Structure formats: C-alpha cells, structure tokens
C-alpha cells in the first residue's frame, strides 16, 4: 500500500512549541511590502532552516538589483524547524555505507557551529557529545559491526566515534574509554552505546530568525522581500512563450494575489506534494510529537533545587514488541537564575534545563504517516513522553561531587518509570523521503518542473526524514549555487558548486526517481516493517545488506503501538 495522497497546506493554527514562546518582534506578521510583488527574479517558498539559508546564500551570489521574494504560509519559521528537538548531530557511525553523506553532515555541523559562535548568534548553541543508546542486543551488535567496518574503510571518521559496552565485556573487548561506562553515560541497562564526538543543542527558531533579520537589515525591499502568512495554493508554468512569460515563466497563486518568477525554490519539506503532486510517494508527511519535560533536581532531596545537567544529547533505539522506539533527547542549558522563573516554577522565561524529549511515534495513530496537520496532540504519545524517559535514562542525583562515575546503588530498575511534568507539548511535521535521503536540485519536467536549460527553473530542497539539522543548511547552499549558476555561470560560481560536494545520494534526477520507485519500499511499507527499515545505512555499514537492499541477517520486527 502506498501513501499517494498529496499533502495539504500548513494548518492556520498549531500547537505551541517551547521554541516559539519568544517570537521575533521583527518577523512576527512581517510583510516587507504591503502588497505582494507581481514579479520576482526568484521566489523561495518556506522560511525554515532550508528556506532561510537558501535566501542567505542566494543573496551572497546574486547580482545587485536581483529581486528575491520569500513566502511562508504562516509566521516565519513556524514549521518543522520551529518544532524540532533542538539538537544537531551528524550520523557518522554508519558512514561506511555512505561516506559522502557523513562528510556532508559533518561539514554542515562545522558550518553551523562556526556561524553561531563567530557571530555570537543568541541561539544557545552548545557543543557536546551524542550518545546513541541501544536497548536491544542485536541492534547494538549491528552498530558495533558498523563501527568496526568504518575503522577499516575510513579510520578518519571512525576516530570520531567510540563504542561503549557493558561492564562484563568492556575489559575483554578493550573498548572502554577511561571512566566512560554505560553507567557514567546514565544508561546502565542499555545493551551498549555509540558515542559521537560531534553533537550540539540549540534554539533552532532563534538561529533562523537571526538569518532572516540580517537579510531584512542588509537588503532593500526591491532585493529581499519577506511575506509571511501568504500560503502558495497553486504553482504552474506559463506555457505561452511571449517575452513576459519567458522571463517569468512560473506563476504562484496565493490568497493575496499571484506572483510570477523566473526561478522558484520549494523549501517545503513535508508539504512538497501540495505544490508538486508527483512527489506524493517520494516525500511523505509524518507527524512527530515532542515534550519539554521538567528535569529532576541534581542533588538529593532537600539539598538543592538546581536541575540535573546531563551534558550530552541522546538517541534511544529499541525494537522489542512492547517498546518499539526511536526517541531523541536534548537538554536546554541550565540557567540556575532562570529555574524559578517569574511564576516560581521551573520553565520560566529563561532556561531551566528542560529535557526536550521527542519520539513515541508507535503510540500514534498510524504512526503519524501521511499526517500533515500540527494543530493537535495525541494523548497516548504525550503520556509516553512523560513516562518513558527514565528508565532507560538514569536521572538519579549525582553523589560524587561532580565525579562522572555513577553509583550503581542509585541506578533505577528497568521497571521503575519516573513520570516527569511537561511545560510544553507540541507536534511537528517531518518530510520522510522514500530512500531516506534529501531531494536537492532542479525539478525535471517529468515531475512538474522544466528542462528549459538556463532559462528559469523550478528547484527543490526537501525530504530530510527527521534529520534535517545536520543537512539542510549546506543542502540549501548547494541548491542556491546551482540556481545562481543558471543566472551567472561565472568561474567563481562553478568553483563554489564543486566545493560544496553535494552527495550523489541527494541529487534530484529523473534517474534517481526511477531507481527509487523500482527498488525502494514506500514510506508506509517501510514504516510498517519497523525500526531497521528506516535505517538501511546501519545494515549496509554492518555488512548485512547489499546496496540493492537485499539480504539482512537481523530480524526486523513490525513496530506496534505501546
């Protein structure tokens, strides 16, 4: 069964993420001009991390006087980027399967880290390590095998990850790192873990807001024009080849009028098929849910109210029939002065170290596949997120004066669930790609675009499968540079495209579409097969599956609701 229904528009109302509690005064309700321009050289649809960074790179390459209009159906950055888990982490331990993708993600991480720190962007960028926690032994064995293969094929990338095994076999395997154990990582009951050196937590909305505010301050309305609350309801190519149509062949219809453009970039992720129905089976909307949980105190009861500080981000994976999961956790910075907040409770206007916990999709109706509205919460998922973080995570107080060695007597039992209060709960819509890779480039005529060479064009940068933070910014740069080449084709532009090195796996071509439709399961079919179907690179990296997707020696159970 395939999900072929096209996505709708973003809903006018939506749930309220923690990230949107302090919206930019500049961006809220912003329309650079009172009326929608009738013409533009380039129109970008979407103001998340893809659309905003694409606009940044486009303006860096465009000639003075080139007009760029950015449209969004709702407020700026009100979609997936403003609703995600607040973490950024390249996936490196599966790099043996797709080293180019891993390098690209690592480069994206380095770019964002440098941008945030160099410009002192107030987005709470915090670099740390990422702990991939495996609760099932066979999944951990696959991950460990993937790292072992990576050590042989790409030792430079393997040096950025490490395996942590249970105490019983750490010494024999020689994979322990000093005091770093599963207990010290706060996951004492895990089958094992992979620790990646490159990870970060951040306030994603504030990063994007900074980018858009900079563009508005730097360029006049004739060169950069942001129009919020302006949904694009229809996109078409004008076929009558008079001079006006040939210069601005793309017509975008909105409730506020139409705008004609020479080039259009769709940074629409999960909503892509609303404007490009041919992508309905290639990028499918999937709803996720997240909670901002109140952290327990760091010290024993009565000694201090300061919240526990984890110092790491986490991914938690399992496929047991009673607890199928692919969850993620990031912690907001712990600001002791902000813990009490104006109301006397944690979670005030500052940062009280909230635990941003997302996942629990098996508890959702249909696991959220094909759902594009983010205006409601599902109580079974909310209950899961409030009660299923500890265990596996050990949130008991520290008792060793800052020593990272955890006291085994304080480890929670596997059956002891610790319920946590939620200050914010929200949903967001991810765009799942049929082959798990983003779609970046010119849209061919067979999919609703144009093959008219350098004259205009329809472009796409979308389909991150819930993994957009370490991909989208430089994917946006790659597509922006391709678009700019069609307008200038200078030697500098050619060199820029070559330096970006967009992975072949992400290139949007008619041939890739054909291969994907012939060899890949649909998003729904893969989702129904469970955890491993969503992570083919892990099987490939472990040597358990050939590139055609055949031949796995690991049991792949069907995910069932918790």
Coordinates of C-alpha atoms in Angstrom, one line a residue:
X1 CA 0.0 0.0 0.0
X2 CA 1.4 3.4 -0.9
X3 CA 0.7 6.8 0.5
X4 CA -0.2 8.7 -2.7
X5 CA -2.4 11.4 -1.2
X6 CA -1.0 14.9 -1.6
X7 CA -0.3 17.0 1.5
X8 CA -2.5 19.8 2.5
X9 CA -1.4 23.3 3.4
X10 CA 0.0 24.0 6.9
X11 CA -2.8 24.5 9.3
X12 CA -3.7 28.1 10.3
X13 CA -3.4 27.2 14.0
X14 CA -0.9 24.9 15.6
X15 CA 0.4 23.5 18.8
X16 CA 2.8 25.7 20.8
X17 CA 6.5 24.6 20.9
X18 CA 8.9 25.9 23.6
X19 CA 10.9 27.4 20.7
X20 CA 8.1 29.8 19.7
X21 CA 7.5 31.3 23.1
X22 CA 9.7 34.2 22.3
X23 CA 8.9 35.1 18.6
X24 CA 11.0 37.8 16.9
X25 CA 9.3 41.2 17.0
X26 CA 10.8 41.9 13.6
X27 CA 9.5 38.8 11.9
X28 CA 6.1 38.4 13.6
X29 CA 3.5 39.2 11.0
X30 CA 6.2 40.6 8.8
X31 CA 5.4 41.8 5.2
X32 CA 8.2 43.8 3.7
X33 CA 5.8 45.5 1.4
X34 CA 2.0 45.9 2.0
X35 CA 1.2 44.3 -1.4
X36 CA 2.6 41.1 -2.8
X37 CA 5.0 41.9 -5.6
X38 CA 3.7 40.9 -9.1
X39 CA 7.2 39.8 -10.3
X40 CA 10.4 38.5 -8.9
X41 CA 13.6 37.0 -10.2
X42 CA 13.5 34.3 -7.5
X43 CA 10.8 33.1 -5.2
X44 CA 11.6 30.9 -2.2
X45 CA 8.6 29.1 -0.6
X46 CA 9.3 28.3 3.1
X47 CA 11.2 30.0 5.9
X48 CA 12.6 27.1 7.9
X49 CA 16.3 26.4 8.0
X50 CA 16.3 25.4 4.3
X51 CA 14.4 28.5 3.0
X52 CA 16.2 31.0 5.2
X53 CA 19.7 29.7 4.5
X54 CA 18.9 29.4 0.8
X55 CA 17.9 33.0 0.8
X56 CA 21.2 33.9 2.6
X57 CA 23.3 32.1 0.0
X58 CA 21.3 33.3 -2.9
X59 CA 21.8 36.9 -1.9
X60 CA 25.5 36.3 -1.4
X61 CA 25.7 35.2 -5.1
X62 CA 23.1 37.3 -6.8
X63 CA 24.0 40.5 -8.7
X64 CA 22.8 43.8 -7.2
X65 CA 19.3 44.6 -8.1
X66 CA 18.2 40.9 -8.3
X67 CA 14.8 40.5 -6.6
X68 CA 14.2 37.7 -4.1
X69 CA 10.8 37.1 -2.5
X70 CA 10.3 34.6 0.3
X71 CA 6.9 33.4 1.1
X72 CA 5.5 31.4 4.0
X73 CA 2.0 30.0 4.7
X74 CA 2.3 31.0 8.4
X75 CA 4.7 33.1 10.5
X76 CA 8.4 32.8 9.7
X77 CA 9.9 29.5 10.9
X78 CA 6.6 28.2 12.2
X79 CA 7.0 24.7 10.6
X80 CA 9.3 21.8 11.2
X81 CA 12.5 23.9 12.1
X82 CA 10.5 25.7 14.8
X83 CA 9.1 22.5 16.1
X84 CA 12.0 20.0 16.2
X85 CA 14.0 18.6 19.1
X86 CA 16.6 21.3 19.3
X87 CA 19.6 19.2 18.5
X88 CA 22.1 18.9 15.6
X89 CA 24.1 15.7 15.2
X90 CA 25.7 14.2 12.1
X91 CA 25.3 10.5 11.8
X92 CA 28.8 9.1 11.5
X93 CA 29.0 5.6 12.7
X94 CA 27.1 4.3 9.7
X95 CA 29.4 6.2 7.3
X96 CA 30.9 3.0 5.8
X97 CA 27.6 2.8 3.8
X98 CA 27.5 6.4 2.6
X99 CA 30.8 8.2 3.4
X100 CA 29.9 11.2 1.2
X101 CA 26.7 11.8 3.2
X102 CA 28.6 11.6 6.5
X103 CA 31.2 14.1 5.3
X104 CA 28.5 16.4 4.2
X105 CA 26.7 16.2 7.5
X106 CA 30.0 16.8 9.4
X107 CA 30.7 19.8 7.2
X108 CA 27.2 21.2 7.8
X109 CA 27.7 20.8 11.6
X110 CA 31.0 22.6 11.4
X111 CA 29.5 25.4 9.3
X112 CA 26.6 26.0 11.7
X113 CA 28.9 25.8 14.8
X114 CA 31.2 28.3 13.3
X115 CA 28.4 30.6 12.2
X116 CA 26.8 30.6 15.6
X117 CA 30.0 31.2 17.5
X118 CA 31.6 33.7 15.2
X119 CA 28.5 35.9 15.0
X120 CA 27.5 35.3 18.6
X121 CA 24.0 34.3 17.5
X122 CA 21.7 34.1 20.6
X123 CA 20.5 30.6 19.7
X124 CA 22.1 28.8 22.7
X125 CA 24.4 26.7 20.6
X126 CA 26.1 24.2 22.9
X127 CA 28.6 21.7 21.6
X128 CA 28.7 18.3 23.3
X129 CA 28.8 14.6 22.6
X130 CA 25.9 12.5 21.4
X131 CA 25.1 9.1 22.9
X132 CA 23.3 6.6 20.7
X133 CA 21.7 4.2 23.1
X134 CA 20.8 0.7 22.0
X135 CA 18.4 -1.2 24.3
X136 CA 18.3 -4.3 22.0
X137 CA 21.4 -6.5 21.8
X138 CA 21.0 -7.3 18.1
X139 CA 20.8 -3.6 17.2
X140 CA 23.9 -2.8 19.3
X141 CA 25.7 -5.6 17.6
X142 CA 24.9 -4.1 14.2
X143 CA 26.1 -0.7 15.3
X144 CA 29.3 -2.1 16.7
X145 CA 29.9 -4.0 13.5
X146 CA 29.3 -0.8 11.5
X147 CA 32.0 1.0 13.6
X148 CA 34.4 -1.9 13.1
X149 CA 33.9 -1.7 9.3
X150 CA 34.3 2.0 9.5
X151 CA 37.7 1.6 11.2
X152 CA 38.9 -0.4 8.2
X153 CA 37.4 1.8 5.4
X154 CA 37.5 5.3 6.9
X155 CA 39.7 5.5 10.1
X156 CA 39.4 9.3 10.0
X157 CA 35.7 9.1 10.5
X158 CA 35.9 6.1 12.9
X159 CA 38.1 8.3 15.2
X160 CA 35.1 10.5 15.8
X161 CA 33.0 7.7 17.4
X162 CA 33.6 5.1 20.1
X163 CA 31.9 2.0 21.3
X164 CA 30.8 1.6 24.9
X165 CA 29.9 -1.9 26.1
X166 CA 28.5 -3.3 29.3
X167 CA 31.0 -3.8 32.2
X168 CA 31.0 -7.6 31.7
X169 CA 32.8 -7.4 28.3
X170 CA 34.4 -3.9 28.3
X171 CA 37.7 -5.1 29.6
X172 CA 37.8 -8.1 27.3
X173 CA 36.9 -6.1 24.2
X174 CA 39.1 -3.2 25.2
X175 CA 36.6 -0.6 24.0
X176 CA 36.1 1.3 27.3
X177 CA 37.4 4.9 27.4
X178 CA 38.7 5.6 30.9
X179 CA 35.8 6.0 33.3
X180 CA 33.3 6.2 30.5
X181 CA 30.8 3.4 31.0
X182 CA 27.1 2.8 30.4
X183 CA 26.5 3.8 34.0
X184 CA 28.5 7.1 33.7
X185 CA 26.6 7.8 30.5
X186 CA 23.4 7.4 32.6
X187 CA 22.1 4.4 30.6
X188 CA 23.0 1.4 32.9
X189 CA 20.6 -1.1 31.4
X190 CA 21.4 -0.5 27.7
X191 CA 22.9 -3.3 25.6
X192 CA 25.5 -0.8 24.5
X193 CA 26.1 2.7 23.1
X194 CA 27.9 4.5 20.3
X195 CA 29.2 7.9 21.4
X196 CA 29.8 10.5 18.7
X197 CA 32.1 13.5 19.4
X198 CA 30.1 16.0 17.3
X199 CA 26.7 17.0 18.5
X200 CA 25.0 20.1 19.7
X201 CA 21.9 21.5 21.2
X202 CA 20.4 24.8 20.1
X203 CA 17.3 27.1 19.9
X204 CA 16.6 26.5 16.2
X205 CA 14.0 29.2 15.7
X206 CA 16.4 31.9 17.0
X207 CA 19.1 30.7 14.5
X208 CA 16.7 31.1 11.6
X209 CA 15.3 34.4 13.0
X210 CA 18.8 35.8 13.1
X211 CA 19.4 34.8 9.4
X212 CA 16.2 36.4 8.2
X213 CA 16.6 39.6 10.3
X214 CA 20.1 40.0 8.9
X215 CA 18.7 39.8 5.3
X216 CA 16.0 42.3 6.1
X217 CA 18.5 44.7 7.5
X218 CA 21.1 44.3 4.7
X219 CA 18.9 44.5 1.6
X220 CA 16.3 47.0 0.4
X221 CA 12.7 45.7 -0.3
X222 CA 13.4 45.5 -4.0
X223 CA 16.1 42.9 -3.4
X224 CA 14.8 41.0 -0.4
X225 CA 11.1 40.8 0.4
X226 CA 9.6 38.6 3.1
X227 CA 5.9 37.9 3.0
X228 CA 4.6 35.8 6.0
X229 CA 1.0 34.4 6.3
X230 CA 0.9 34.0 2.5
X231 CA 0.3 30.4 1.5
X232 CA 1.0 29.3 -2.0
X233 CA -2.1 27.4 -3.1
X234 CA -1.1 26.6 -6.7
X235 CA 2.0 26.6 -8.8
X236 CA 2.1 26.4 -12.6
X237 CA 4.4 27.1 -15.5
X238 CA 3.0 29.5 -18.1
X239 CA 3.3 27.9 -21.5
X240 CA 2.6 30.9 -23.7
X241 CA 6.1 32.0 -24.8
X242 CA 5.7 35.7 -25.2
X243 CA 8.5 37.8 -23.8
X244 CA 6.9 38.4 -20.4
X245 CA 6.2 34.7 -19.8
X246 CA 9.6 33.5 -21.0
X247 CA 11.3 35.8 -18.5
X248 CA 9.0 34.9 -15.6
X249 CA 7.5 31.5 -16.5
X250 CA 6.5 30.4 -13.0
X251 CA 3.2 31.6 -11.6
X252 CA 2.5 31.2 -7.8
X253 CA -1.1 31.7 -6.7
X254 CA -1.8 32.9 -3.1
X255 CA -4.9 34.3 -1.4
X256 CA -3.3 37.7 -1.7
X257 CA -2.7 37.6 -5.4
X258 CA -0.3 36.0 -7.8
X259 CA 3.5 36.4 -8.3
X260 CA 5.4 35.5 -11.4
X261 CA 9.0 34.4 -11.1
X262 CA 11.9 33.4 -13.2
X263 CA 13.0 30.8 -10.7
X264 CA 11.2 29.1 -7.8
X265 CA 12.7 27.1 -4.9
X266 CA 10.4 24.9 -2.9
X267 CA 11.8 24.7 0.7
X268 CA 8.6 23.0 1.6
X269 CA 9.7 19.7 3.1
X270 CA 6.7 17.6 4.2
X271 CA 4.3 19.9 2.2
X272 CA 6.0 19.5 -1.1
X273 CA 3.4 17.3 -2.7
X274 CA 0.8 20.1 -2.2
X275 CA 2.5 22.0 -5.0
X276 CA 4.2 19.1 -6.7
X277 CA 1.7 16.1 -6.7
X278 CA 4.3 13.9 -8.5
X279 CA 6.3 13.8 -5.2
X280 CA 3.4 12.3 -3.2
X281 CA 5.1 9.0 -2.9
X282 CA 8.7 10.4 -2.7
X283 CA 8.3 12.8 0.2
X284 CA 5.6 11.8 2.7
X285 CA 4.5 13.9 5.7
X286 CA 4.9 12.2 9.0
X287 CA 3.8 13.8 12.3
X288 CA 6.1 13.7 15.3
X289 CA 5.5 14.8 18.9
X290 CA 7.8 16.4 21.4
X291 CA 7.6 17.5 25.1
X292 CA 9.7 19.9 27.2
X293 CA 10.0 18.0 30.5
X294 CA 10.9 19.4 33.9
X295 CA 14.2 18.0 34.9
X296 CA 14.6 16.4 38.4
X297 CA 17.0 18.1 40.9
X298 CA 20.7 17.4 40.5
X299 CA 21.2 16.8 44.3
X300 CA 19.4 14.7 46.8
X301 CA 16.0 15.8 48.0
X302 CA 16.2 18.9 50.1
X303 CA 19.8 19.8 49.3
X304 CA 19.2 21.9 46.2
X305 CA 16.6 22.7 43.6
X306 CA 19.1 23.1 40.8
X307 CA 18.1 20.9 37.9
X308 CA 20.2 17.9 36.8
X309 CA 22.6 18.7 34.0
X310 CA 23.2 15.8 31.5
X311 CA 26.0 17.3 29.4
X312 CA 25.1 15.1 26.4
X313 CA 22.3 14.5 23.9
X314 CA 20.8 11.1 23.4
X315 CA 19.2 8.9 20.8
X316 CA 17.4 5.9 22.2
X317 CA 16.6 2.9 20.0
X318 CA 14.9 -0.4 20.5
X319 CA 12.6 -2.8 18.7
X320 CA 11.1 -5.1 21.4
X321 CA 7.5 -5.7 20.6
X322 CA 6.4 -3.9 23.7
X323 CA 8.6 -0.9 23.4
X324 CA 9.5 -0.1 19.7
X325 CA 11.2 3.2 19.9
X326 CA 13.5 5.7 18.1
X327 CA 13.5 8.6 20.5
X328 CA 15.8 11.6 21.0
X329 CA 16.7 13.8 23.9
X330 CA 18.4 17.2 24.1
X331 CA 18.6 19.4 27.2
X332 CA 18.2 23.2 27.3
X333 CA 21.1 25.0 29.0
X334 CA 20.8 25.0 32.8
X335 CA 20.5 28.7 33.9
X336 CA 20.2 28.5 37.7
X337 CA 18.8 32.0 37.9
X338 CA 16.1 31.1 35.4
X339 CA 15.0 27.9 37.1
X340 CA 12.4 29.5 39.3
X341 CA 11.1 31.8 36.6
X342 CA 8.6 34.6 37.1
X343 CA 5.9 32.1 38.3
X344 CA 8.1 30.4 40.9
X345 CA 8.2 27.2 38.9
X346 CA 10.8 25.7 36.6
X347 CA 10.3 26.6 32.9
X348 CA 10.0 30.4 33.2
X349 CA 11.2 32.9 30.6
X350 CA 14.8 31.7 31.0
X351 CA 16.2 28.2 30.6
X352 CA 15.6 25.8 33.4
X353 CA 17.4 22.9 31.7
X354 CA 14.2 21.5 30.2
X355 CA 14.6 18.0 28.8
X356 CA 13.4 18.2 25.1
X357 CA 12.2 14.6 24.5
X358 CA 10.7 13.5 21.2
X359 CA 9.5 10.3 19.8
X360 CA 6.9 7.7 20.8
X361 CA 5.6 7.5 17.3
X362 CA 4.4 3.9 17.6
X363 CA 1.9 5.2 20.2
X364 CA 0.4 7.5 17.5
X365 CA -2.5 6.6 15.2
X366 CA -1.0 5.1 12.1
X367 CA 2.4 6.2 13.5
X368 CA 1.7 9.6 12.0
X369 CA 2.4 8.6 8.4
X370 CA 0.6 10.7 5.9
X371 CA -0.5 13.3 8.6
X372 CA 0.3 16.9 7.8
X373 CA -1.6 18.9 10.5
X374 CA 0.3 20.0 13.6
X375 CA -2.7 21.5 15.4
X376 CA -3.3 18.7 17.8
X377 CA -1.6 16.5 20.4
X378 CA -2.2 12.8 20.8
X379 CA -2.6 11.9 24.4
X380 CA -1.1 8.4 24.2
X381 CA 2.1 9.9 22.8
X382 CA 2.1 12.7 25.4
X383 CA 1.7 10.1 28.1
X384 CA 4.5 8.0 26.6
X385 CA 6.9 11.0 26.5
X386 CA 6.1 12.0 30.1
X387 CA 6.7 8.4 31.5
X388 CA 9.3 6.7 29.2
X389 CA 12.5 8.7 29.6
X390 CA 13.7 7.3 32.9
X391 CA 14.4 4.4 32.5
X392 CA 16.3 3.9 30.2
X393 CA 17.9 7.2 31.3
X394 CA 19.2 7.3 34.9
X395 CA 18.1 10.6 36.3
X396 CA 19.0 10.0 39.9
X397 CA 21.0 12.7 41.6
X398 CA 24.8 12.9 41.5
X399 CA 26.5 11.9 44.7
X400 CA 30.2 12.1 43.9
X401 CA 30.9 15.9 43.9
X402 CA 30.9 16.1 40.1
X403 CA 32.6 12.8 39.5
X404 CA 31.0 11.3 36.4
X405 CA 31.1 7.8 37.8
X406 CA 27.6 6.8 38.7
X407 CA 26.8 5.0 41.9
X408 CA 25.3 1.6 40.9
X409 CA 23.1 1.6 44.0
X410 CA 21.3 4.6 42.5
X411 CA 20.5 3.0 39.2
X412 CA 16.8 2.8 38.5
X413 CA 15.3 -0.6 38.0
X414 CA 14.2 -1.3 34.4
X415 CA 10.6 -1.5 35.6
X416 CA 10.7 1.8 37.6
X417 CA 9.2 4.5 35.4
X418 CA 9.8 8.1 36.6
X419 CA 7.0 10.4 35.4
X420 CA 8.0 13.9 34.6
X421 CA 5.9 17.1 34.2
X422 CA 5.8 18.8 30.8
X423 CA 5.8 22.6 30.5
X424 CA 5.3 22.5 26.7
X425 CA 4.0 19.8 24.4
X426 CA 3.7 20.1 20.6
X427 CA 3.6 18.4 17.2
X428 CA 5.6 19.0 14.0
X429 CA 5.5 17.6 10.5
X430 CA 8.6 15.8 9.1
X431 CA 9.1 15.0 5.4
X432 CA 10.1 11.4 5.1
X433 CA 12.0 10.5 1.9
X434 CA 11.3 7.2 0.2
X435 CA 15.0 6.4 0.0
X436 CA 15.9 8.2 3.3
X437 CA 17.9 10.9 1.5
X438 CA 17.0 14.6 0.8
X439 CA 16.0 15.7 -2.7
X440 CA 18.1 18.6 -3.8
X441 CA 18.3 20.2 -7.3
X442 CA 16.3 21.2 -10.3
X443 CA 12.9 19.5 -10.7
X444 CA 12.7 17.7 -14.1
X445 CA 9.8 18.2 -16.4
X446 CA 8.6 14.7 -15.7
X447 CA 7.9 15.7 -12.1
X448 CA 6.3 19.0 -12.7
X449 CA 9.4 21.1 -13.4
X450 CA 11.1 22.3 -16.5
X451 CA 14.0 21.1 -18.7
X452 CA 14.4 24.5 -20.4
X453 CA 18.2 24.8 -19.7
X454 CA 19.3 28.0 -18.2
X455 CA 16.0 29.9 -18.7
X456 CA 14.3 29.8 -15.3
X457 CA 13.6 26.7 -13.4
X458 CA 11.8 25.0 -10.6
X459 CA 14.0 23.8 -7.7
X460 CA 13.5 21.6 -4.7
X461 CA 15.4 21.2 -1.4
X462 CA 13.4 18.9 0.9
X463 CA 12.8 15.4 2.4
X464 CA 15.1 15.1 5.4
X465 CA 13.3 12.2 7.1
X466 CA 13.5 13.9 10.5
X467 CA 17.3 14.5 10.2
X468 CA 17.4 18.0 8.7
X469 CA 19.5 20.0 11.1
X470 CA 22.9 18.4 10.0
X471 CA 21.9 18.5 6.3
X472 CA 19.6 21.4 5.4
X473 CA 21.9 24.5 5.7
X474 CA 24.5 23.2 3.2
X475 CA 21.9 21.5 1.1
X476 CA 20.4 24.9 0.8
X477 CA 23.8 26.3 -0.2
X478 CA 24.2 23.6 -2.9
X479 CA 20.8 24.3 -4.5
X480 CA 21.4 28.1 -4.2
X481 CA 24.7 27.8 -6.0
X482 CA 23.1 25.7 -8.7
X483 CA 20.4 28.3 -9.2
X484 CA 22.9 31.1 -9.3
X485 CA 24.9 29.3 -12.0
X486 CA 21.9 29.3 -14.3
X487 CA 21.9 33.1 -14.0
X488 CA 25.6 34.0 -14.0
X489 CA 27.7 30.9 -14.8
X490 CA 30.9 32.6 -13.7
X491 CA 34.1 30.7 -12.9
X492 CA 33.6 31.6 -9.2
X493 CA 30.2 30.0 -9.2
X494 CA 31.4 26.9 -10.8
X495 CA 34.2 26.5 -8.2
X496 CA 31.6 27.1 -5.4
X497 CA 29.4 24.3 -6.6
X498 CA 32.4 22.0 -6.9
X499 CA 33.5 22.8 -3.3
X500 CA 30.0 22.2 -1.9
X501 CA 30.2 18.5 -3.0
X502 CA 26.5 17.6 -2.6
X503 CA 26.4 13.9 -2.1
X504 CA 25.2 12.0 -5.1
X505 CA 22.6 10.3 -2.9
X506 CA 20.8 13.7 -2.5
X507 CA 20.9 14.8 -6.1
X508 CA 17.4 15.2 -7.7
X509 CA 17.4 13.5 -11.0
X510 CA 14.8 11.6 -13.1
X511 CA 17.1 8.6 -13.0
X512 CA 17.2 8.6 -9.2
X513 CA 13.4 8.8 -9.1
X514 CA 13.1 5.8 -11.4
X515 CA 15.5 3.8 -9.3
X516 CA 13.7 4.7 -6.1
X517 CA 10.3 3.7 -7.4
X518 CA 11.6 0.5 -8.7
X519 CA 13.7 -0.7 -5.8
X520 CA 12.5 1.1 -2.6
X521 CA 9.6 0.3 -0.4
X522 CA 7.1 3.1 0.1
X523 CA 7.4 5.2 3.2
X524 CA 4.3 3.5 4.7
X525 CA 5.6 0.0 3.8
X526 CA 9.0 0.7 5.4
X527 CA 7.3 2.2 8.5
X528 CA 5.2 -0.9 8.9
X529 CA 8.3 -3.1 8.8
X530 CA 9.7 -1.4 11.9
X531 CA 13.0 0.2 13.1
X532 CA 15.5 -1.4 10.8
X533 CA 13.6 -0.5 7.6
X534 CA 14.2 3.2 8.4
X535 CA 18.0 2.8 8.9
X536 CA 19.2 0.8 5.9
X537 CA 22.6 2.5 6.2
X538 CA 23.1 0.7 9.5
X539 CA 22.6 -2.6 7.8
X540 CA 24.8 -1.7 4.9
X541 CA 27.5 -0.3 7.2
X542 CA 27.4 -3.6 9.2
X543 CA 27.7 -5.7 6.0
X544 CA 24.3 -7.2 6.5
X545 CA 22.6 -5.9 3.4
X546 CA 23.8 -5.2 -0.2
X547 CA 23.3 -1.8 -1.9
X548 CA 20.1 -3.1 -3.6
X549 CA 18.5 -3.5 -0.2
X550 CA 18.6 -7.3 0.0
X551 CA 19.9 -9.9 2.4
X552 CA 19.6 -8.9 6.0
X553 CA 20.5 -11.4 8.8
X554 CA 18.9 -9.4 11.5
X555 CA 15.3 -9.9 12.5
X556 CA 13.2 -6.8 11.6
X557 CA 10.1 -6.9 13.8
X558 CA 6.9 -4.9 13.0
X559 CA 6.5 -1.9 15.2
X560 CA 3.3 -2.0 17.3
X561 CA 1.7 0.7 19.5
X562 CA 3.0 0.8 23.1

